[in-house]
Short mmCIF file of C-alpha atoms in Angstrom, two decimals:
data_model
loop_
_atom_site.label_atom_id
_atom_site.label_comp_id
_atom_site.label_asym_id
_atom_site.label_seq_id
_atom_site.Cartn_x
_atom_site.Cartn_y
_atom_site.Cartn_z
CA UNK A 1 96.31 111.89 115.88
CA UNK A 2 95.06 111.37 112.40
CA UNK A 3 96.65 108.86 110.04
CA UNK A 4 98.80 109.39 106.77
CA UNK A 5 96.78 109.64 103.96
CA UNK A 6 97.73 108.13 100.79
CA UNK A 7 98.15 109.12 97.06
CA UNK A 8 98.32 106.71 94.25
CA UNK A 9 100.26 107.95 91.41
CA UNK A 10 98.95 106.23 88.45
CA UNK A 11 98.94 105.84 84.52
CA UNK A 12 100.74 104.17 81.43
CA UNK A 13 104.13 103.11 81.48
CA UNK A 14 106.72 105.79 80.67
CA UNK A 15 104.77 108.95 81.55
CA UNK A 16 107.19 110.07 84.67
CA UNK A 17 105.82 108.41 87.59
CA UNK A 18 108.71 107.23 89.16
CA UNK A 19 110.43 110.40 88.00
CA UNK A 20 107.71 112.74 89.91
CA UNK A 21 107.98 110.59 92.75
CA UNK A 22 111.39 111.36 92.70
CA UNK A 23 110.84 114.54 92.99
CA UNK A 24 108.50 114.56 95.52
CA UNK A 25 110.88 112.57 98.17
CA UNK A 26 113.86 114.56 96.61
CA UNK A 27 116.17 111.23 96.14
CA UNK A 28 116.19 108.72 93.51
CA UNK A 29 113.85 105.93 95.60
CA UNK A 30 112.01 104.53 92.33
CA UNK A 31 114.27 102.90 89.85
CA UNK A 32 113.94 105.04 86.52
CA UNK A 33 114.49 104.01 83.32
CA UNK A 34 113.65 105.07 79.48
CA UNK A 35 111.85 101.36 79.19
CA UNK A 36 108.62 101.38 79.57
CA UNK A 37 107.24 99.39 82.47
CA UNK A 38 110.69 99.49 84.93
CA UNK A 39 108.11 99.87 87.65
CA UNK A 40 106.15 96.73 88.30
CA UNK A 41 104.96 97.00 92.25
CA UNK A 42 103.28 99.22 94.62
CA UNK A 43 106.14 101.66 96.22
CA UNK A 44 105.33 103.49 99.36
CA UNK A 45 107.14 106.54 100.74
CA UNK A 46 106.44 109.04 103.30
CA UNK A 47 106.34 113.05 101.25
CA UNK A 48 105.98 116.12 103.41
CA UNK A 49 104.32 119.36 101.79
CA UNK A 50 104.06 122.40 103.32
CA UNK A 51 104.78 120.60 106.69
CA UNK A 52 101.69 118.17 105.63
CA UNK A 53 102.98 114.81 105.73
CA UNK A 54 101.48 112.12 103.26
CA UNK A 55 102.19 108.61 101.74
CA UNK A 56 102.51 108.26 97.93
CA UNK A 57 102.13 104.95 96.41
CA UNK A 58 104.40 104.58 93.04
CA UNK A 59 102.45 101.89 90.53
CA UNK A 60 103.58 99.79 87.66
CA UNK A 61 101.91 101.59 84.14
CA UNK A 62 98.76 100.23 83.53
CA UNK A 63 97.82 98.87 79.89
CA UNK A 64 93.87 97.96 80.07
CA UNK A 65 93.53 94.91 77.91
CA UNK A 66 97.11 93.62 77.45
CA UNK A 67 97.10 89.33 78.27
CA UNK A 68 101.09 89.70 79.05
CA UNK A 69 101.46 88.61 81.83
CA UNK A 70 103.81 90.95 83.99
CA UNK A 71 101.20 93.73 82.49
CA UNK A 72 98.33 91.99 83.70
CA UNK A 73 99.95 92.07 87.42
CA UNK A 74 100.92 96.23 86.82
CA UNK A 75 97.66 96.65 85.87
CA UNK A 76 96.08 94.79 89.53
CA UNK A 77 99.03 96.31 91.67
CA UNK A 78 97.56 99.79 90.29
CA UNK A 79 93.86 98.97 90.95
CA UNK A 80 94.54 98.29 94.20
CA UNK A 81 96.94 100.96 95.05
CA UNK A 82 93.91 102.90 94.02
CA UNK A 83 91.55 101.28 96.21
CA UNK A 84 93.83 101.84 99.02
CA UNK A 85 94.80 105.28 98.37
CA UNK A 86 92.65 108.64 99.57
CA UNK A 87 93.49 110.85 96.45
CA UNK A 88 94.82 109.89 92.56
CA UNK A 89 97.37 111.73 90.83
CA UNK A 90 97.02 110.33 87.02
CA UNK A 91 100.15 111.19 85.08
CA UNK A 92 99.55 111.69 81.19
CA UNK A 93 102.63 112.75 78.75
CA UNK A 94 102.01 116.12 77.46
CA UNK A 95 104.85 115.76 74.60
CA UNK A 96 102.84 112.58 73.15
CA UNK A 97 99.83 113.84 73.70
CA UNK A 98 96.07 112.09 74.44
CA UNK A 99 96.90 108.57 73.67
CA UNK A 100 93.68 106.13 73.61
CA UNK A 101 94.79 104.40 76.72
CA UNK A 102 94.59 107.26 78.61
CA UNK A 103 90.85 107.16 77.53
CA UNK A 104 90.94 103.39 79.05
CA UNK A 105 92.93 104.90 82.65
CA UNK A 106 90.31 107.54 83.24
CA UNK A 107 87.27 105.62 82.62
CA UNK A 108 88.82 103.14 85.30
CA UNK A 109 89.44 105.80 87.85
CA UNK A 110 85.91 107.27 87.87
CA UNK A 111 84.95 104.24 88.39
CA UNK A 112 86.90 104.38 91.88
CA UNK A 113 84.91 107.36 93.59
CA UNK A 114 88.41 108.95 95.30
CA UNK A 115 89.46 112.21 93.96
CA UNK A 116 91.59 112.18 90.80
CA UNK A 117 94.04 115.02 89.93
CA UNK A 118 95.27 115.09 86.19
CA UNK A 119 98.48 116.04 85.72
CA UNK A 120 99.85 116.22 82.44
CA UNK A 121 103.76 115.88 82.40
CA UNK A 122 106.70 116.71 80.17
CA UNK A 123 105.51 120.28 80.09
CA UNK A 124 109.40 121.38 80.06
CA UNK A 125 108.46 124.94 78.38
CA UNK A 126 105.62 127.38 78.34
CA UNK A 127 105.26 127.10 74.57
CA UNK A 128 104.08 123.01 75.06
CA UNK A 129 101.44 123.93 78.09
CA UNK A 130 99.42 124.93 75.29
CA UNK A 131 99.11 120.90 75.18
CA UNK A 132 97.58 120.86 78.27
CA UNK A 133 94.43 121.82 76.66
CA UNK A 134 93.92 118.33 74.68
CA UNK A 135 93.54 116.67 78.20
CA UNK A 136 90.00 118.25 79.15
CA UNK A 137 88.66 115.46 76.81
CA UNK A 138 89.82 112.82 79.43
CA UNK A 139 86.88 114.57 81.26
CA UNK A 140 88.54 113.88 84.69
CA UNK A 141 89.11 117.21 85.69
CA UNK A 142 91.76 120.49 84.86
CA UNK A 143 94.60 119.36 83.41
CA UNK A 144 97.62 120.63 85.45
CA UNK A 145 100.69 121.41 83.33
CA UNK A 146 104.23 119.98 85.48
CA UNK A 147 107.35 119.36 84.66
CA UNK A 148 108.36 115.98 86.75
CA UNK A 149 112.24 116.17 85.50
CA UNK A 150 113.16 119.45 86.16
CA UNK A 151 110.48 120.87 89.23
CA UNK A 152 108.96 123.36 87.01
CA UNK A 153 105.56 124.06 85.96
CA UNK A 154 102.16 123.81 88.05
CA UNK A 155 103.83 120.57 90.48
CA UNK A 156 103.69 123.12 93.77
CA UNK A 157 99.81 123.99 92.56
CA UNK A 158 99.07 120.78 91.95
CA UNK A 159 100.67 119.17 95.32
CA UNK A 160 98.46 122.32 97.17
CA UNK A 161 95.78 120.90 95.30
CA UNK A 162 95.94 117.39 96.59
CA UNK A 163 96.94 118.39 100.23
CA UNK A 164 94.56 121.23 100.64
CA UNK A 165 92.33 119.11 103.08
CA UNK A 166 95.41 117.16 104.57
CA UNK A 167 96.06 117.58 108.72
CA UNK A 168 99.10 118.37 109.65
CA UNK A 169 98.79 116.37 112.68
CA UNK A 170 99.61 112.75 111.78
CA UNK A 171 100.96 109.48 113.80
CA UNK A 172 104.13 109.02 114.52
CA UNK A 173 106.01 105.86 113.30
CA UNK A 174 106.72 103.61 116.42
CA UNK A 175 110.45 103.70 116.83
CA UNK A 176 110.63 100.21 118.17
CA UNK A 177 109.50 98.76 115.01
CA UNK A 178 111.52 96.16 113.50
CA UNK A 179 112.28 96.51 110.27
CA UNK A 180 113.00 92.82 108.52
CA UNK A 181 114.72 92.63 104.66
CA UNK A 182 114.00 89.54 102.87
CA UNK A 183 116.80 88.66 100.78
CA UNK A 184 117.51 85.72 98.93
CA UNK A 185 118.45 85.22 95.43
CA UNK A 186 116.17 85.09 92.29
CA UNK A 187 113.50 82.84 92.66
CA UNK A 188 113.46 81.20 96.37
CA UNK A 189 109.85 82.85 97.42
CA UNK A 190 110.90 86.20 98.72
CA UNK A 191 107.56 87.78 97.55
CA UNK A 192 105.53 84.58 97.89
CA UNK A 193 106.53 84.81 101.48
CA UNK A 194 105.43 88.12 101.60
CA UNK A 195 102.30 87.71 99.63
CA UNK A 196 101.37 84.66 101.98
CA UNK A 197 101.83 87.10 105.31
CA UNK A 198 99.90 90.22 104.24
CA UNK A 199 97.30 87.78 102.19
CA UNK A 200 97.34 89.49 99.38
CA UNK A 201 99.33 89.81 95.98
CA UNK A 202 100.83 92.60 96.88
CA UNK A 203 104.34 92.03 95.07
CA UNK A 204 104.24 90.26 91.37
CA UNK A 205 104.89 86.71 92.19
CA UNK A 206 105.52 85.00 88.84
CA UNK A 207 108.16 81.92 87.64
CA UNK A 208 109.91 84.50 85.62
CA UNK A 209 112.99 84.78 87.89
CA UNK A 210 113.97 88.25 88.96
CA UNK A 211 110.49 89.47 88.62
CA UNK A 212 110.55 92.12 91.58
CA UNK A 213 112.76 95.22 90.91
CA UNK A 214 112.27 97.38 93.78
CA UNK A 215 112.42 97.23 97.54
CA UNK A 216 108.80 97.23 98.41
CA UNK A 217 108.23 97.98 102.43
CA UNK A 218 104.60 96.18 103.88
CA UNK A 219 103.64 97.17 107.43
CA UNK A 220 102.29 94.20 109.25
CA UNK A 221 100.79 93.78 112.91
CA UNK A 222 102.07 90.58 114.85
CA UNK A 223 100.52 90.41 118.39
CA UNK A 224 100.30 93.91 119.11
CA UNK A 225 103.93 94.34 117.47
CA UNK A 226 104.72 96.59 114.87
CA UNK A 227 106.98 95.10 111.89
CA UNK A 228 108.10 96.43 108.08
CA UNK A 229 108.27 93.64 105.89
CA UNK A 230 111.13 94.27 103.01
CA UNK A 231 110.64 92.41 100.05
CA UNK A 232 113.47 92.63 97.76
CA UNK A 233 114.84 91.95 94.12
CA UNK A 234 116.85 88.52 93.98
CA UNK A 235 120.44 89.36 94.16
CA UNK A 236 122.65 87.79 91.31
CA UNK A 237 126.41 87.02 90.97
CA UNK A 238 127.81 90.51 89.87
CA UNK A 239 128.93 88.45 86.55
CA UNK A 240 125.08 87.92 85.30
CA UNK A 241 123.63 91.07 86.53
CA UNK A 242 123.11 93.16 83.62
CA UNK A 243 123.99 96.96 83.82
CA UNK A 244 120.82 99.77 83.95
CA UNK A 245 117.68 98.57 85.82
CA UNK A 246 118.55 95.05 87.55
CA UNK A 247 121.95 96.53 88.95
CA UNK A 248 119.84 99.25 90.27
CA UNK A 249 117.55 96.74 92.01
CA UNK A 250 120.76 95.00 93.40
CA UNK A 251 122.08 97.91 95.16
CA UNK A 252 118.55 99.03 96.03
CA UNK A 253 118.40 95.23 97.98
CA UNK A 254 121.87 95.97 99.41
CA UNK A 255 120.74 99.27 100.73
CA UNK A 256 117.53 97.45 102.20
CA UNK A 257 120.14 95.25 104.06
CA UNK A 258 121.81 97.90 105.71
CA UNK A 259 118.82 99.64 106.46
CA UNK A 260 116.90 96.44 108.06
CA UNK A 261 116.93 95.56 112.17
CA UNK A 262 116.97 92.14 110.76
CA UNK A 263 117.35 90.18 107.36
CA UNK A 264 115.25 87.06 105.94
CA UNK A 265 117.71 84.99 104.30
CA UNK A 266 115.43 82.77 102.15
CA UNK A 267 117.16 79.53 100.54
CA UNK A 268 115.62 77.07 98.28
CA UNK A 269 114.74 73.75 100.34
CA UNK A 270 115.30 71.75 97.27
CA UNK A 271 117.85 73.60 95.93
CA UNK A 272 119.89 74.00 99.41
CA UNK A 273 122.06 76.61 100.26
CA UNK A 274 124.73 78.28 97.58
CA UNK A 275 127.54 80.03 97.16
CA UNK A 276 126.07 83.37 96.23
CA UNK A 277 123.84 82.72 99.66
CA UNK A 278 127.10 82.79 101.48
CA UNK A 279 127.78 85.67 99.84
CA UNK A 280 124.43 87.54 100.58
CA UNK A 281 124.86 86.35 104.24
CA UNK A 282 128.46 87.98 104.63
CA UNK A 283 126.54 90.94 103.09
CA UNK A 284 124.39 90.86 106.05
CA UNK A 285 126.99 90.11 108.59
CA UNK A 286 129.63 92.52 107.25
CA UNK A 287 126.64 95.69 107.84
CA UNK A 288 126.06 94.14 111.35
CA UNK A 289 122.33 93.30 110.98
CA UNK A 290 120.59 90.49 112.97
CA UNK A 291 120.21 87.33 110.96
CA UNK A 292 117.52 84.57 110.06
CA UNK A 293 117.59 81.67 107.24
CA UNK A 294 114.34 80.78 106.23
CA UNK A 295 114.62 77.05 104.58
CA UNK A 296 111.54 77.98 102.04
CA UNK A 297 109.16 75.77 99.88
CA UNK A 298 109.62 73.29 102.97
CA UNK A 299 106.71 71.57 101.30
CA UNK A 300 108.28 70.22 98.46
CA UNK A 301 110.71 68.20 100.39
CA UNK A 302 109.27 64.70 100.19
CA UNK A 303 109.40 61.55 102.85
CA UNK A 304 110.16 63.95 105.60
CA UNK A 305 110.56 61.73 109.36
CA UNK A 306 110.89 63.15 112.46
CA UNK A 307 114.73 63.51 112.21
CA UNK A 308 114.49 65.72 108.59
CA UNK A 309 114.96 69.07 110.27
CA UNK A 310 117.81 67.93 112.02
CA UNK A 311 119.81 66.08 109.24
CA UNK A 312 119.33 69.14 106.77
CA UNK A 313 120.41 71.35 110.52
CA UNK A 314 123.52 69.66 110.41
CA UNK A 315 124.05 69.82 106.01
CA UNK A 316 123.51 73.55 107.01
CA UNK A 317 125.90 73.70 109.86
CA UNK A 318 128.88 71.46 107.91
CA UNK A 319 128.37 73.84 104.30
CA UNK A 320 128.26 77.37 106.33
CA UNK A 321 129.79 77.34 110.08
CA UNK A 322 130.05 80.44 109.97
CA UNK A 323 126.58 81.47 110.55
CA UNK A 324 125.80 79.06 113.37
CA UNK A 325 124.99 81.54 115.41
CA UNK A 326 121.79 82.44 113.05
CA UNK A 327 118.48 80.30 113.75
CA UNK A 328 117.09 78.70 111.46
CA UNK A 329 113.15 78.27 110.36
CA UNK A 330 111.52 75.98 107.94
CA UNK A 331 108.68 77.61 106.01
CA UNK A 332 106.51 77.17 103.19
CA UNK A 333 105.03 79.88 101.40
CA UNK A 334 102.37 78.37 99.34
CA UNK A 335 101.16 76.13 102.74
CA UNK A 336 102.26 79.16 104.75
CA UNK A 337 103.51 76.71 107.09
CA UNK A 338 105.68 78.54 110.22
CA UNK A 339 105.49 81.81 108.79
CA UNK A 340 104.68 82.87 112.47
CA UNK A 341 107.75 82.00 113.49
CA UNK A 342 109.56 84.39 111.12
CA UNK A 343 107.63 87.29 113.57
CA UNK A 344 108.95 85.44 116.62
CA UNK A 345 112.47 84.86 115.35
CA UNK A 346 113.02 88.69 114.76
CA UNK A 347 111.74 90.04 118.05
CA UNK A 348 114.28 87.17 119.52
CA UNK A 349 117.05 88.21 117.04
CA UNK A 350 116.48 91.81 117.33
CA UNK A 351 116.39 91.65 121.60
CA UNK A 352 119.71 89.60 121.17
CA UNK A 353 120.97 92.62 118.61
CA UNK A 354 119.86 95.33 120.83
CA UNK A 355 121.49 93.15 124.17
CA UNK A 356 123.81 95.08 126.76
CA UNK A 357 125.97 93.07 128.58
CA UNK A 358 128.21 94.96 131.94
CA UNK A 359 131.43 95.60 131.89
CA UNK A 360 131.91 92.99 135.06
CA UNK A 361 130.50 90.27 133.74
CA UNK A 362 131.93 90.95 130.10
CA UNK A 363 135.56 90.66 132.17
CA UNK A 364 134.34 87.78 134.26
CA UNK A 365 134.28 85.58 131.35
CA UNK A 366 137.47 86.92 129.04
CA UNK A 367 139.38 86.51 132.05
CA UNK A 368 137.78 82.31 131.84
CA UNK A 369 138.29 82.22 128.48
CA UNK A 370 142.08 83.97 128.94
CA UNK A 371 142.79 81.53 131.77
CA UNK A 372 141.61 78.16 130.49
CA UNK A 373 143.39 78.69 126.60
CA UNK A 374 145.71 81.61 126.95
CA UNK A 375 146.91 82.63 123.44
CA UNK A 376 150.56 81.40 122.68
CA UNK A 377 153.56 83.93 122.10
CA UNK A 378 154.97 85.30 119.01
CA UNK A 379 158.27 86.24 118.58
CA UNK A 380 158.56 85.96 122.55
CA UNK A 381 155.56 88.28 123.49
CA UNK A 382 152.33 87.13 124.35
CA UNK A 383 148.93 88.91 124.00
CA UNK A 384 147.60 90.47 127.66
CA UNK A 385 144.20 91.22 127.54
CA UNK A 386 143.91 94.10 130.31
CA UNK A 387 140.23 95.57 129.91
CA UNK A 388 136.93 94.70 128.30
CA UNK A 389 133.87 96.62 127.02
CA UNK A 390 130.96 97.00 125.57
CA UNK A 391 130.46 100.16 123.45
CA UNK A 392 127.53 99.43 120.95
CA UNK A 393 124.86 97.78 119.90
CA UNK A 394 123.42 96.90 116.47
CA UNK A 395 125.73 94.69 116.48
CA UNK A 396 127.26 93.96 119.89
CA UNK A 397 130.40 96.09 119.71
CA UNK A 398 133.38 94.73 122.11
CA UNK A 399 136.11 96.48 122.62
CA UNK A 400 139.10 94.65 123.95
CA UNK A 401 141.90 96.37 126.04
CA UNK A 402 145.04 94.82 124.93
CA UNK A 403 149.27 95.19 125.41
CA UNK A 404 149.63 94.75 121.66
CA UNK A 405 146.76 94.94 118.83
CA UNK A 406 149.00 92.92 116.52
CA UNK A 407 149.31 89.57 118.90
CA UNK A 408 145.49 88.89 118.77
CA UNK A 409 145.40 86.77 116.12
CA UNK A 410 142.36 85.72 114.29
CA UNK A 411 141.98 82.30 115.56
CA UNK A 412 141.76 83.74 118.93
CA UNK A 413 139.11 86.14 118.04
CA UNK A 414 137.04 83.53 117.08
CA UNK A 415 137.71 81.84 120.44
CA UNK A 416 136.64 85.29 122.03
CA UNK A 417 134.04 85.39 120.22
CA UNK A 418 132.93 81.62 120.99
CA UNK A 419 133.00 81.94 124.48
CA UNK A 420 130.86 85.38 124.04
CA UNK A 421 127.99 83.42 122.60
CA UNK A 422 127.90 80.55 125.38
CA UNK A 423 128.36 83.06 128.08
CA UNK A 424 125.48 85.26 126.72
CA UNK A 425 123.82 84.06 123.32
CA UNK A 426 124.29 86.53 121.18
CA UNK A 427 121.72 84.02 118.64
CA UNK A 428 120.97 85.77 115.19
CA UNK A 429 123.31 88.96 115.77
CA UNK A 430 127.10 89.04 115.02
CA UNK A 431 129.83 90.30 117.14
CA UNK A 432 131.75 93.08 116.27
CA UNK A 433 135.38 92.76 118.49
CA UNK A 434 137.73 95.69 118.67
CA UNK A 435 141.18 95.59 119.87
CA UNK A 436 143.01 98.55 120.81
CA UNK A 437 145.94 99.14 123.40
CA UNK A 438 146.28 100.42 125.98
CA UNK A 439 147.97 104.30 126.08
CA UNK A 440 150.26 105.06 128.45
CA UNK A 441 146.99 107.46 130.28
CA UNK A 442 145.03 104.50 130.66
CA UNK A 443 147.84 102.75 132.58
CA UNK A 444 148.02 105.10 135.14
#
């Protein structure tokens, strides 16, 4: 089996990039915008072609020579999607025209030695791919004419072009790997945490809060186990995210959630855990993924003793009780103290996720539970709890067999659910319980 390849889509900001990427994956993956620069990481997704699959890499628009500073990190993120990438598709906007960066872009992509395709975009009728023309001065090749927006023009030629030599024999993604989100709000390390794994600055890292837009997967090897790394943008309280790009990037990180085996909930060590945390966390727990809180910048914390871990354990434990159940790691992303234990607290979280329990011993210990606190009567009925099941996983699902749905109470639930965890763990993952009653059939 050969491997993916990989093509870098490259050029200035505001060409189409994201919007031919679009294209190519058919959805709306890359957050597009009509500001310039609304891409500022490397995005990988998986494009098939004439039953050729590939990876595309979607780059921040370079600007050679601009000091700002989020440009200056576009402009790296694109030199080394480049140097990982087999082929280059460099996007130029036909409607504008040559512009002297693209002079600047070209130059830089000789110097890389992989093959570079020119596409010139915006060709939206055949009276402008006469504009195509005014490209052969870029000397990087024939320009080919596209249309990124609408599917038109030479974007079938030019995707035969680039996948001419491509196998159509590839590897197959491992279906047991675990796929871990790293959520958090702005500023608490999510991409330093990912930079510091994959040792290299592979998302923008900056003190600008918010600085990561997009949902940016990483594949990383941890003792012969396969993982995606999610890094994603900082979610806000809905009151101070703007509309357009950054609400995009907030539903792109709640999609991420519901998409992961397992979230990174990263929290501020000096900052300590918040309400919109809580709020991120019932995110996580309300789409039934497996949970971890990562206590970042663990280094900053100053006259730590033995006992630090605990006493800040227990701060955790009185200010959210609710997530008990989830472990909890203290990390450091500049020292990258621990980060090994993220790895080993999401193949632990994801077993206890993924965890069948038998319907025998499931009504061993409801019966216990029913038996040492039974429920107390309302209205001169009392809850009966008949039958118990297991019918899911990712989360636990467990369906309780009941006289009367209404007389389980919440409180009692939680009791259920409480004697679920010491009976069989359960650490990391919630519980989803179901109560139905029992028909007339099932009584027979």
């Amino acid at each position: 089996m050969s491997k993916k390849p990989i093509v870098a889509i490259v050029g200035r900001p505001n060409v189409g990039k994201s919007t031919f990427v679009n294209r190519l994956i058919g959805n709306r993956n890359s957050i597009v915008d009509d500001l310039p620069g609304v891409t500022r990481d490397r995005i990988y997704f998986d494009v098939e072609w004439q039953n050729k699959i590939f990876t595309v890499i979607d780059t921040g628009g370079i600007i050679p020579g601009d000091e700002d500073e989020i440009m200056l990190s576009i402009f790296d993120q694109a030199k080394i999607a480049c140097e990982e990438a087999d082929k280059i598709i460099f996007i130029v906007d036909g409607k504008e025209g040559v512009n002297p960066v693209d002079f600047d872009i070209a130059n830089i992509l000789r110097q890389s030695g992989k093959p570079v395709y020119l596409a010139v975009n915006k060709i939206d009728n055949p009276n402008s791919l006469l504009m195509t023309s005014d490209f052969y001065s870029l000397a990087i090749g024939e320009p080919i004419g596209i249309s990124a927006l609408h599917g038109s023009g030479g974007v079938g030629d030019l995707l035969d072009l680039v996948t001419n030599d491509f196998s159509r024999d590839v590897e197959k993604e491992d279906d047991e790997t675990i796929r871990i989100a790293i959520v958090g709000r702005p500023n608490a390390g999510k991409s330093s945490i990912v930079n510091a794994i994959l040792n290299e600055n592979r998302v923008i890292v900056s003190n600008i809060s918010g600085t990561t837009r997009d949902s940016i997967d990483s594949s990383v090897t941890y003792k012969d186990k396969e993982f995606i790394i999610v890094d994603t943008a900082g979610i806000r309280k809905k009151s101070k995210v703007d509309w357009g790009v950054e609400k995009f990037a907030v539903d792109r990180a709640i999609r991420s959630i519901r998409d992961c085996d397992v979230a990174l909930l990263v929290i501020d060590a000096k900052e300590g855990i918040s309400d919109q945390d809580k709020r991120i966390a019932s995110i996580v727990t309300e789409a039934g993924k497996g949970l971890i809180i990562a206590i970042n910048k663990w280094d900053l914390i100053e006259d730590k003793k033995s006992n630090t871990i605990n006493q800040y354990n227990k701060v955790l434990a009185n200010d959210i009780p609710f997530l008990e159940f989830a472990p909890k790691i203290y990390i450091s992303a500049v020292t990258k103290q621990r980060l090994n234990q993220i790895f080993e607290e999401a193949q632990n979280v994801y077993a206890e996720c993924t965890k069948r329990i038998s319907t025998g011993l499931l009504n061993k210990v409801i019966k216990e539970a029913y038996m040492l606190n039974p429920p107390t009567s309302s209205k001169g009925k009392r809850l009966k709890i008949m039958y118990v099941t297991q019918t899911g996983v990712q989360p636990p699902h467990i369906v309780i067999f009941a006289n009367n749905a209404d007389l389980m109470k919440d409180h009692y639930k939680r009791y259920i659910e409480n004697k679920l965890r010491e009976a069989f763990g359960f650490f990391g993952t919630p519980i989803k319980i179901s109560v139905r009653e029992r028909s007339d059939k099932d009584k027979k």
